[in-house]
PDB file of C-alpha atoms in Angstrom:
ATOM      1  CA  ALA A 653       0.000   0.000   0.000  1.00 73.00           C
ATOM      2  CA  GLN A 654       1.116   3.501  -0.743  1.00 80.00           C
ATOM      3  CA  SER A 655       1.826   6.027   1.984  1.00 88.00           C
ATOM      4  CA  VAL A 656       3.299   9.483   2.334  1.00 93.00           C
ATOM      5  CA  THR A 657       5.280  10.898   5.247  1.00 95.00           C
ATOM      6  CA  GLN A 658       6.006  14.580   5.629  1.00 96.00           C
ATOM      7  CA  LEU A 659       8.755  15.147   8.148  1.00 93.00           C
ATOM      8  CA  GLY A 660       7.939  18.078  10.370  1.00 91.00           C
ATOM      9  CA  SER A 661       4.416  19.347  10.838  1.00 93.00           C
ATOM     10  CA  HIS A 662       5.760  22.889  11.299  1.00 95.00           C
ATOM     11  CA  VAL A 663       8.757  24.506   9.626  1.00 97.00           C
ATOM     12  CA  SER A 664       9.900  28.044  10.356  1.00 97.00           C
ATOM     13  CA  VAL A 665      12.355  29.996   8.202  1.00 97.00           C
ATOM     14  CA  SER A 666      13.450  33.584   7.938  1.00 97.00           C
ATOM     15  CA  GLU A 667      12.528  35.653   4.928  1.00 97.00           C
ATOM     16  CA  GLY A 668      15.196  35.114   2.269  1.00 97.00           C
ATOM     17  CA  ALA A 669      16.309  31.765   3.677  1.00 98.00           C
ATOM     18  CA  LEU A 670      16.165  28.404   1.956  1.00 98.00           C
ATOM     19  CA  VAL A 671      12.894  26.521   2.220  1.00 98.00           C
ATOM     20  CA  LEU A 672      13.117  22.719   2.490  1.00 98.00           C
ATOM     21  CA  LEU A 673       9.993  20.656   3.074  1.00 98.00           C
ATOM     22  CA  ARG A 674      10.548  16.925   3.270  1.00 98.00           C
ATOM     23  CA  CYS A 675       8.404  14.192   1.780  1.00 97.00           C
ATOM     24  CA  ASN A 676       9.029  10.463   1.678  1.00 96.00           C
ATOM     25  CA  TYR A 677       6.723   7.955   0.102  1.00 93.00           C
ATOM     26  CA  SER A 678       6.240   4.249  -0.182  1.00 89.00           C
ATOM     27  CA  SER A 679       4.845   2.754  -3.336  1.00 80.00           C
ATOM     28  CA  SER A 680       4.979  -0.657  -4.947  1.00 73.00           C
ATOM     29  CA  VAL A 681       4.857   0.843  -8.438  1.00 75.00           C
ATOM     30  CA  PRO A 682       6.488   3.940  -9.949  1.00 75.00           C
ATOM     31  CA  PRO A 683       4.455   6.757  -8.494  1.00 83.00           C
ATOM     32  CA  TYR A 684       3.191  10.083  -9.651  1.00 90.00           C
ATOM     33  CA  LEU A 685       4.131  12.687  -7.029  1.00 92.00           C
ATOM     34  CA  PHE A 686       2.574  16.042  -6.266  1.00 95.00           C
ATOM     35  CA  TRP A 687       2.996  19.063  -4.035  1.00 97.00           C
ATOM     36  CA  TYR A 688       0.039  21.259  -3.211  1.00 97.00           C
ATOM     37  CA  VAL A 689      -0.165  24.513  -1.261  1.00 97.00           C
ATOM     38  CA  GLN A 690      -3.123  25.653   0.826  1.00 95.00           C
ATOM     39  CA  TYR A 691      -3.595  29.204   2.030  1.00 94.00           C
ATOM     40  CA  PRO A 692      -5.985  29.805   4.940  1.00 89.00           C
ATOM     41  CA  ASN A 693      -9.614  29.097   4.138  1.00 87.00           C
ATOM     42  CA  GLN A 694      -8.851  28.191   0.531  1.00 92.00           C
ATOM     43  CA  GLY A 695      -8.674  25.044  -1.532  1.00 93.00           C
ATOM     44  CA  LEU A 696      -5.463  23.301  -2.498  1.00 95.00           C
ATOM     45  CA  GLN A 697      -3.430  24.691  -5.380  1.00 96.00           C
ATOM     46  CA  LEU A 698      -1.081  22.506  -7.400  1.00 96.00           C
ATOM     47  CA  LEU A 699       2.532  23.625  -7.019  1.00 97.00           C
ATOM     48  CA  LEU A 700       4.218  20.974  -9.133  1.00 96.00           C
ATOM     49  CA  LYS A 701       4.069  17.333 -10.121  1.00 93.00           C
ATOM     50  CA  TYR A 702       6.312  14.509 -11.238  1.00 92.00           C
ATOM     51  CA  THR A 703       4.993  11.833 -13.555  1.00 88.00           C
ATOM     52  CA  THR A 704       7.859  10.648 -15.768  1.00 84.00           C
ATOM     53  CA  GLY A 705      11.012  12.069 -17.305  1.00 86.00           C
ATOM     54  CA  ALA A 706      13.224  14.683 -15.693  1.00 88.00           C
ATOM     55  CA  THR A 707      13.500  14.094 -11.974  1.00 90.00           C
ATOM     56  CA  LEU A 708      13.937  17.777 -11.109  1.00 95.00           C
ATOM     57  CA  VAL A 709      10.573  19.423 -11.465  1.00 96.00           C
ATOM     58  CA  LYS A 710       9.986  23.161 -11.427  1.00 96.00           C
ATOM     59  CA  GLY A 711       6.709  24.588 -10.245  1.00 96.00           C
ATOM     60  CA  ILE A 712       4.993  27.857  -9.615  1.00 95.00           C
ATOM     61  CA  ASN A 713       6.192  30.589  -7.269  1.00 94.00           C
ATOM     62  CA  GLY A 714       9.853  29.535  -7.575  1.00 96.00           C
ATOM     63  CA  PHE A 715       9.422  26.115  -5.986  1.00 97.00           C
ATOM     64  CA  GLU A 716      11.029  22.950  -7.252  1.00 97.00           C
ATOM     65  CA  ALA A 717      11.250  19.327  -6.167  1.00 97.00           C
ATOM     66  CA  GLU A 718      13.473  16.422  -7.026  1.00 95.00           C
ATOM     67  CA  PHE A 719      12.312  12.837  -7.354  1.00 94.00           C
ATOM     68  CA  LYS A 720      14.919  10.511  -5.847  1.00 93.00           C
ATOM     69  CA  LYS A 721      13.876   6.930  -6.389  1.00 90.00           C
ATOM     70  CA  SER A 722      16.738   5.470  -4.347  1.00 90.00           C
ATOM     71  CA  GLU A 723      15.703   7.552  -1.342  1.00 92.00           C
ATOM     72  CA  THR A 724      11.946   7.358  -2.046  1.00 93.00           C
ATOM     73  CA  SER A 725      11.843  11.109  -1.543  1.00 95.00           C
ATOM     74  CA  PHE A 726      10.292  14.134  -3.203  1.00 96.00           C
ATOM     75  CA  HIS A 727      11.467  17.101  -1.154  1.00 98.00           C
ATOM     76  CA  LEU A 728      10.234  20.600  -1.964  1.00 98.00           C
ATOM     77  CA  THR A 729      12.675  23.499  -2.046  1.00 98.00           C
ATOM     78  CA  LYS A 730      12.791  27.198  -2.736  1.00 98.00           C
ATOM     79  CA  PRO A 731      16.052  29.163  -2.611  1.00 97.00           C
ATOM     80  CA  SER A 732      14.656  32.259  -0.942  1.00 97.00           C
ATOM     81  CA  ALA A 733      11.501  32.391   1.157  1.00 97.00           C
ATOM     82  CA  HIS A 734       8.993  35.203   0.824  1.00 97.00           C
ATOM     83  CA  MET A 735       6.426  36.200   3.412  1.00 96.00           C
ATOM     84  CA  SER A 736       3.730  35.171   0.926  1.00 96.00           C
ATOM     85  CA  ASP A 737       5.004  31.570   1.050  1.00 97.00           C
ATOM     86  CA  ALA A 738       3.529  31.107   4.521  1.00 97.00           C
ATOM     87  CA  ALA A 739       0.922  28.386   4.059  1.00 96.00           C
ATOM     88  CA  GLU A 740       0.323  24.686   4.501  1.00 96.00           C
ATOM     89  CA  TYR A 741       1.994  22.319   2.070  1.00 97.00           C
ATOM     90  CA  PHE A 742       0.846  18.825   1.188  1.00 96.00           C
ATOM     91  CA  CYS A 743       2.781  16.097  -0.543  1.00 96.00           C
ATOM     92  CA  ALA A 744       0.745  13.422  -2.327  1.00 93.00           C
ATOM     93  CA  VAL A 745       1.343  10.210  -4.254  1.00 91.00           C
ATOM     94  CA  SER A 746      -0.649   8.386  -6.890  1.00 86.00           C
ATOM     95  CA  PRO A 747       0.342   5.069  -8.422  1.00 70.00           C
ATOM     96  CA  ALA A 748       1.225   5.482 -12.108  1.00 58.00           C
ATOM     97  CA  GLY A 749      -1.763   4.837 -14.309  1.00 55.00           C
ATOM     98  CA  ASN A 750      -4.238   5.463 -11.488  1.00 62.00           C
ATOM     99  CA  THR A 751      -7.421   7.392 -12.179  1.00 61.00           C
ATOM    100  CA  GLY A 752      -6.090  10.308 -10.180  1.00 71.00           C
ATOM    101  CA  LYS A 753      -6.840   9.119  -6.651  1.00 82.00           C
ATOM    102  CA  LEU A 754      -4.251  10.529  -4.262  1.00 88.00           C
ATOM    103  CA  ILE A 755      -2.768   9.640  -0.933  1.00 88.00           C
ATOM    104  CA  PHE A 756      -1.803  12.750   1.018  1.00 91.00           C
ATOM    105  CA  GLY A 757       0.752  13.394   3.701  1.00 93.00           C
ATOM    106  CA  GLN A 758      -0.363  15.098   6.873  1.00 93.00           C
ATOM    107  CA  GLY A 759       0.857  18.481   5.727  1.00 94.00           C
ATOM    108  CA  THR A 760       3.591  20.896   6.790  1.00 96.00           C
ATOM    109  CA  THR A 761       2.846  24.412   7.926  1.00 96.00           C
ATOM    110  CA  LEU A 762       5.480  26.843   6.726  1.00 97.00           C
ATOM    111  CA  GLN A 763       6.028  29.964   8.794  1.00 97.00           C
ATOM    112  CA  VAL A 764       8.138  32.761   7.336  1.00 97.00           C
ATOM    113  CA  LYS A 765       9.597  35.227   9.803  1.00 97.00           C
ATOM    114  CA  PRO A 766      10.527  38.753   8.790  1.00 95.00           C
TER     115      PRO A 766
ATOM    116  CA  SER B 220     -10.092  26.059 -19.203  1.00 87.00           C
ATOM    117  CA  GLN B 221     -11.573  24.024 -16.413  1.00 89.00           C
ATOM    118  CA  THR B 222     -13.100  25.515 -13.289  1.00 93.00           C
ATOM    119  CA  ILE B 223     -14.619  23.961 -10.201  1.00 96.00           C
ATOM    120  CA  HIS B 224     -17.254  25.580  -8.019  1.00 96.00           C
ATOM    121  CA  GLN B 225     -18.461  24.779  -4.528  1.00 97.00           C
ATOM    122  CA  TRP B 226     -21.333  26.237  -2.574  1.00 95.00           C
ATOM    123  CA  PRO B 227     -22.109  27.444  -0.159  1.00 96.00           C
ATOM    124  CA  ALA B 228     -18.786  28.897   0.928  1.00 95.00           C
ATOM    125  CA  THR B 229     -19.767  28.878   4.600  1.00 96.00           C
ATOM    126  CA  LEU B 230     -22.529  27.102   6.448  1.00 97.00           C
ATOM    127  CA  VAL B 231     -23.633  27.022  10.079  1.00 97.00           C
ATOM    128  CA  GLN B 232     -26.095  24.262  10.887  1.00 97.00           C
ATOM    129  CA  PRO B 233     -27.650  22.866  14.084  1.00 98.00           C
ATOM    130  CA  VAL B 234     -27.019  19.294  15.151  1.00 97.00           C
ATOM    131  CA  GLY B 235     -29.596  16.970  13.630  1.00 97.00           C
ATOM    132  CA  SER B 236     -30.303  19.125  10.576  1.00 97.00           C
ATOM    133  CA  PRO B 237     -29.802  17.910   6.997  1.00 97.00           C
ATOM    134  CA  LEU B 238     -26.906  18.875   4.771  1.00 97.00           C
ATOM    135  CA  SER B 239     -26.400  19.356   1.062  1.00 97.00           C
ATOM    136  CA  LEU B 240     -23.149  20.631  -0.403  1.00 98.00           C
ATOM    137  CA  GLU B 241     -22.786  21.010  -4.126  1.00 97.00           C
ATOM    138  CA  CYS B 242     -19.802  20.855  -6.430  1.00 98.00           C
ATOM    139  CA  THR B 243     -19.810  21.478 -10.168  1.00 98.00           C
ATOM    140  CA  VAL B 244     -17.066  21.346 -12.747  1.00 97.00           C
ATOM    141  CA  GLU B 245     -16.921  23.273 -16.015  1.00 96.00           C
ATOM    142  CA  GLY B 246     -14.777  22.815 -19.086  1.00 94.00           C
ATOM    143  CA  THR B 247     -14.293  19.062 -19.009  1.00 93.00           C
ATOM    144  CA  SER B 248     -16.334  15.919 -19.407  1.00 92.00           C
ATOM    145  CA  ASN B 249     -16.437  12.665 -17.476  1.00 92.00           C
ATOM    146  CA  PRO B 250     -14.036  13.788 -14.759  1.00 94.00           C
ATOM    147  CA  ASN B 251     -13.284  11.757 -11.669  1.00 94.00           C
ATOM    148  CA  LEU B 252     -14.745  13.612  -8.693  1.00 96.00           C
ATOM    149  CA  TYR B 253     -13.777  13.582  -5.030  1.00 96.00           C
ATOM    150  CA  TRP B 254     -15.032  14.835  -1.668  1.00 96.00           C
ATOM    151  CA  TYR B 255     -12.535  15.445   1.125  1.00 95.00           C
ATOM    152  CA  ARG B 256     -12.916  16.659   4.682  1.00 94.00           C
ATOM    153  CA  GLN B 257     -10.294  18.625   6.514  1.00 92.00           C
ATOM    154  CA  ALA B 258     -10.828  18.881  10.257  1.00 83.00           C
ATOM    155  CA  ALA B 259      -9.126  21.661  12.188  1.00 74.00           C
ATOM    156  CA  GLY B 260      -5.389  21.037  12.450  1.00 69.00           C
ATOM    157  CA  ARG B 261      -5.577  17.760  10.574  1.00 73.00           C
ATOM    158  CA  GLY B 262      -4.842  16.520   7.104  1.00 83.00           C
ATOM    159  CA  LEU B 263      -7.142  15.627   4.258  1.00 89.00           C
ATOM    160  CA  GLN B 264      -9.521  12.717   4.591  1.00 89.00           C
ATOM    161  CA  LEU B 265     -10.959  11.289   1.381  1.00 91.00           C
ATOM    162  CA  LEU B 266     -14.677  10.705   1.896  1.00 93.00           C
ATOM    163  CA  PHE B 267     -16.030   9.701  -1.521  1.00 94.00           C
ATOM    164  CA  TYR B 268     -14.916   9.478  -5.100  1.00 92.00           C
ATOM    165  CA  SER B 269     -16.756   8.894  -8.346  1.00 94.00           C
ATOM    166  CA  VAL B 270     -15.605   7.756 -11.776  1.00 92.00           C
ATOM    167  CA  GLY B 271     -18.966   8.328 -13.474  1.00 93.00           C
ATOM    168  CA  ILE B 272     -22.644   9.206 -13.103  1.00 95.00           C
ATOM    169  CA  GLY B 273     -24.212   7.199 -10.311  1.00 91.00           C
ATOM    170  CA  GLN B 274     -20.897   5.525  -9.414  1.00 93.00           C
ATOM    171  CA  ILE B 275     -19.852   6.369  -5.869  1.00 94.00           C
ATOM    172  CA  SER B 276     -17.133   4.786  -3.764  1.00 91.00           C
ATOM    173  CA  SER B 277     -17.084   5.435  -0.037  1.00 89.00           C
ATOM    174  CA  GLU B 278     -13.746   5.552   1.670  1.00 85.00           C
ATOM    175  CA  VAL B 279     -14.843   5.934   5.277  1.00 81.00           C
ATOM    176  CA  PRO B 280     -18.087   4.723   6.886  1.00 68.00           C
ATOM    177  CA  GLN B 281     -19.793   7.741   8.376  1.00 80.00           C
ATOM    178  CA  ASN B 282     -22.829   9.931   8.642  1.00 88.00           C
ATOM    179  CA  LEU B 283     -22.458  11.298   5.102  1.00 94.00           C
ATOM    180  CA  SER B 284     -23.443  10.195   1.616  1.00 95.00           C
ATOM    181  CA  ALA B 285     -22.619  11.375  -1.897  1.00 96.00           C
ATOM    182  CA  SER B 286     -24.401  11.395  -5.214  1.00 96.00           C
ATOM    183  CA  ARG B 287     -23.507  12.223  -8.794  1.00 97.00           C
ATOM    184  CA  PRO B 288     -26.741  12.983 -10.625  1.00 96.00           C
ATOM    185  CA  GLN B 289     -24.999  14.573 -13.615  1.00 95.00           C
ATOM    186  CA  ASP B 290     -21.593  14.158 -15.222  1.00 96.00           C
ATOM    187  CA  ARG B 291     -20.116  17.297 -13.694  1.00 96.00           C
ATOM    188  CA  GLN B 292     -22.125  17.570 -10.488  1.00 97.00           C
ATOM    189  CA  PHE B 293     -21.188  15.995  -7.184  1.00 97.00           C
ATOM    190  CA  ILE B 294     -23.307  16.374  -4.053  1.00 97.00           C
ATOM    191  CA  LEU B 295     -22.437  15.636  -0.438  1.00 97.00           C
ATOM    192  CA  SER B 296     -25.369  15.020   1.888  1.00 97.00           C
ATOM    193  CA  SER B 297     -26.378  14.092   5.372  1.00 96.00           C
ATOM    194  CA  LYS B 298     -29.792  13.384   6.845  1.00 96.00           C
ATOM    195  CA  LYS B 299     -28.773  14.390  10.376  1.00 96.00           C
ATOM    196  CA  LEU B 300     -25.619  16.338  11.113  1.00 96.00           C
ATOM    197  CA  LEU B 301     -23.363  15.515  14.048  1.00 95.00           C
ATOM    198  CA  LEU B 302     -20.998  17.858  15.852  1.00 94.00           C
ATOM    199  CA  SER B 303     -18.126  15.815  14.439  1.00 91.00           C
ATOM    200  CA  ASP B 304     -19.191  16.693  10.900  1.00 93.00           C
ATOM    201  CA  SER B 305     -17.779  20.190  11.349  1.00 94.00           C
ATOM    202  CA  GLY B 306     -14.840  20.910   9.088  1.00 94.00           C
ATOM    203  CA  PHE B 307     -13.688  22.218   5.759  1.00 95.00           C
ATOM    204  CA  TYR B 308     -15.067  20.251   2.822  1.00 96.00           C
ATOM    205  CA  LEU B 309     -13.187  20.185  -0.426  1.00 96.00           C
ATOM    206  CA  CYS B 310     -14.312  18.930  -3.781  1.00 97.00           C
ATOM    207  CA  ALA B 311     -11.798  17.991  -6.473  1.00 96.00           C
ATOM    208  CA  TRP B 312     -11.809  16.733 -10.031  1.00 96.00           C
ATOM    209  CA  SER B 313      -9.162  14.842 -11.934  1.00 92.00           C
ATOM    210  CA  ARG B 314      -7.969  13.028 -14.927  1.00 83.00           C
ATOM    211  CA  GLU B 315      -4.306  12.527 -14.113  1.00 80.00           C
ATOM    212  CA  THR B 316      -3.979  15.465 -11.721  1.00 89.00           C
ATOM    213  CA  GLN B 317      -6.416  16.558  -9.035  1.00 93.00           C
ATOM    214  CA  TYR B 318      -7.657  20.132  -9.003  1.00 95.00           C
ATOM    215  CA  PHE B 319      -9.497  21.474  -6.001  1.00 96.00           C
ATOM    216  CA  GLY B 320     -12.437  23.751  -5.457  1.00 97.00           C
ATOM    217  CA  PRO B 321     -12.472  26.661  -3.006  1.00 96.00           C
ATOM    218  CA  GLY B 322     -14.042  24.627  -0.201  1.00 96.00           C
ATOM    219  CA  THR B 323     -17.033  24.903   2.119  1.00 96.00           C
ATOM    220  CA  ARG B 324     -16.567  25.709   5.793  1.00 95.00           C
ATOM    221  CA  LEU B 325     -19.203  23.800   7.819  1.00 96.00           C
ATOM    222  CA  LEU B 326     -19.825  24.506  11.474  1.00 96.00           C
ATOM    223  CA  VAL B 327     -22.273  22.264  13.287  1.00 96.00           C
ATOM    224  CA  LEU B 328     -23.544  23.685  16.587  1.00 96.00           C
TER     225      LEU B 328
END
């Protein structure tokens, strides 16, 4: 069975610092991997996704993630945090070829300090 | 382009009252549709998903039900609300990637 673990329910960084949000997954088949962002009282917005091909995926708002099969990881990074990046971030996995059903991690709340 | 709508945006209901939340998708046909609940401080819980009209799969036994009367319409219902039904309800549609609606905040008092 597939599962997703996000290490750290809360991450705090200073404005301008590197953002690193960790995600590890377990899957018996090559997965599709996703990162979503949720601002307060809003729905989830797709940041980026990995399906096949290049393992370094670039998304919106300057975020990127790298699929590392050997480490079963899909960590999200951004070189320089902005105050507007403060939100909750969800990593999700879907087995390749699935109809789109996702398994989500528990989420990581990113706080950005001025 | 595709858009997804949910209403109402906010709802306050007494315990024991019925519930109907609606989700509609525009700009696509035969999408997979999903209902999630997000309780305060917790992650996303998949409640129901549908791969076609009248086809509903329930992920968690509970006080809620779902229906898909039309291709791009997904309804979440309850006959009698419980306090524990409070939360933020999200609808999503997908082919390969899931896209989420704006959500409905439900408070049961």
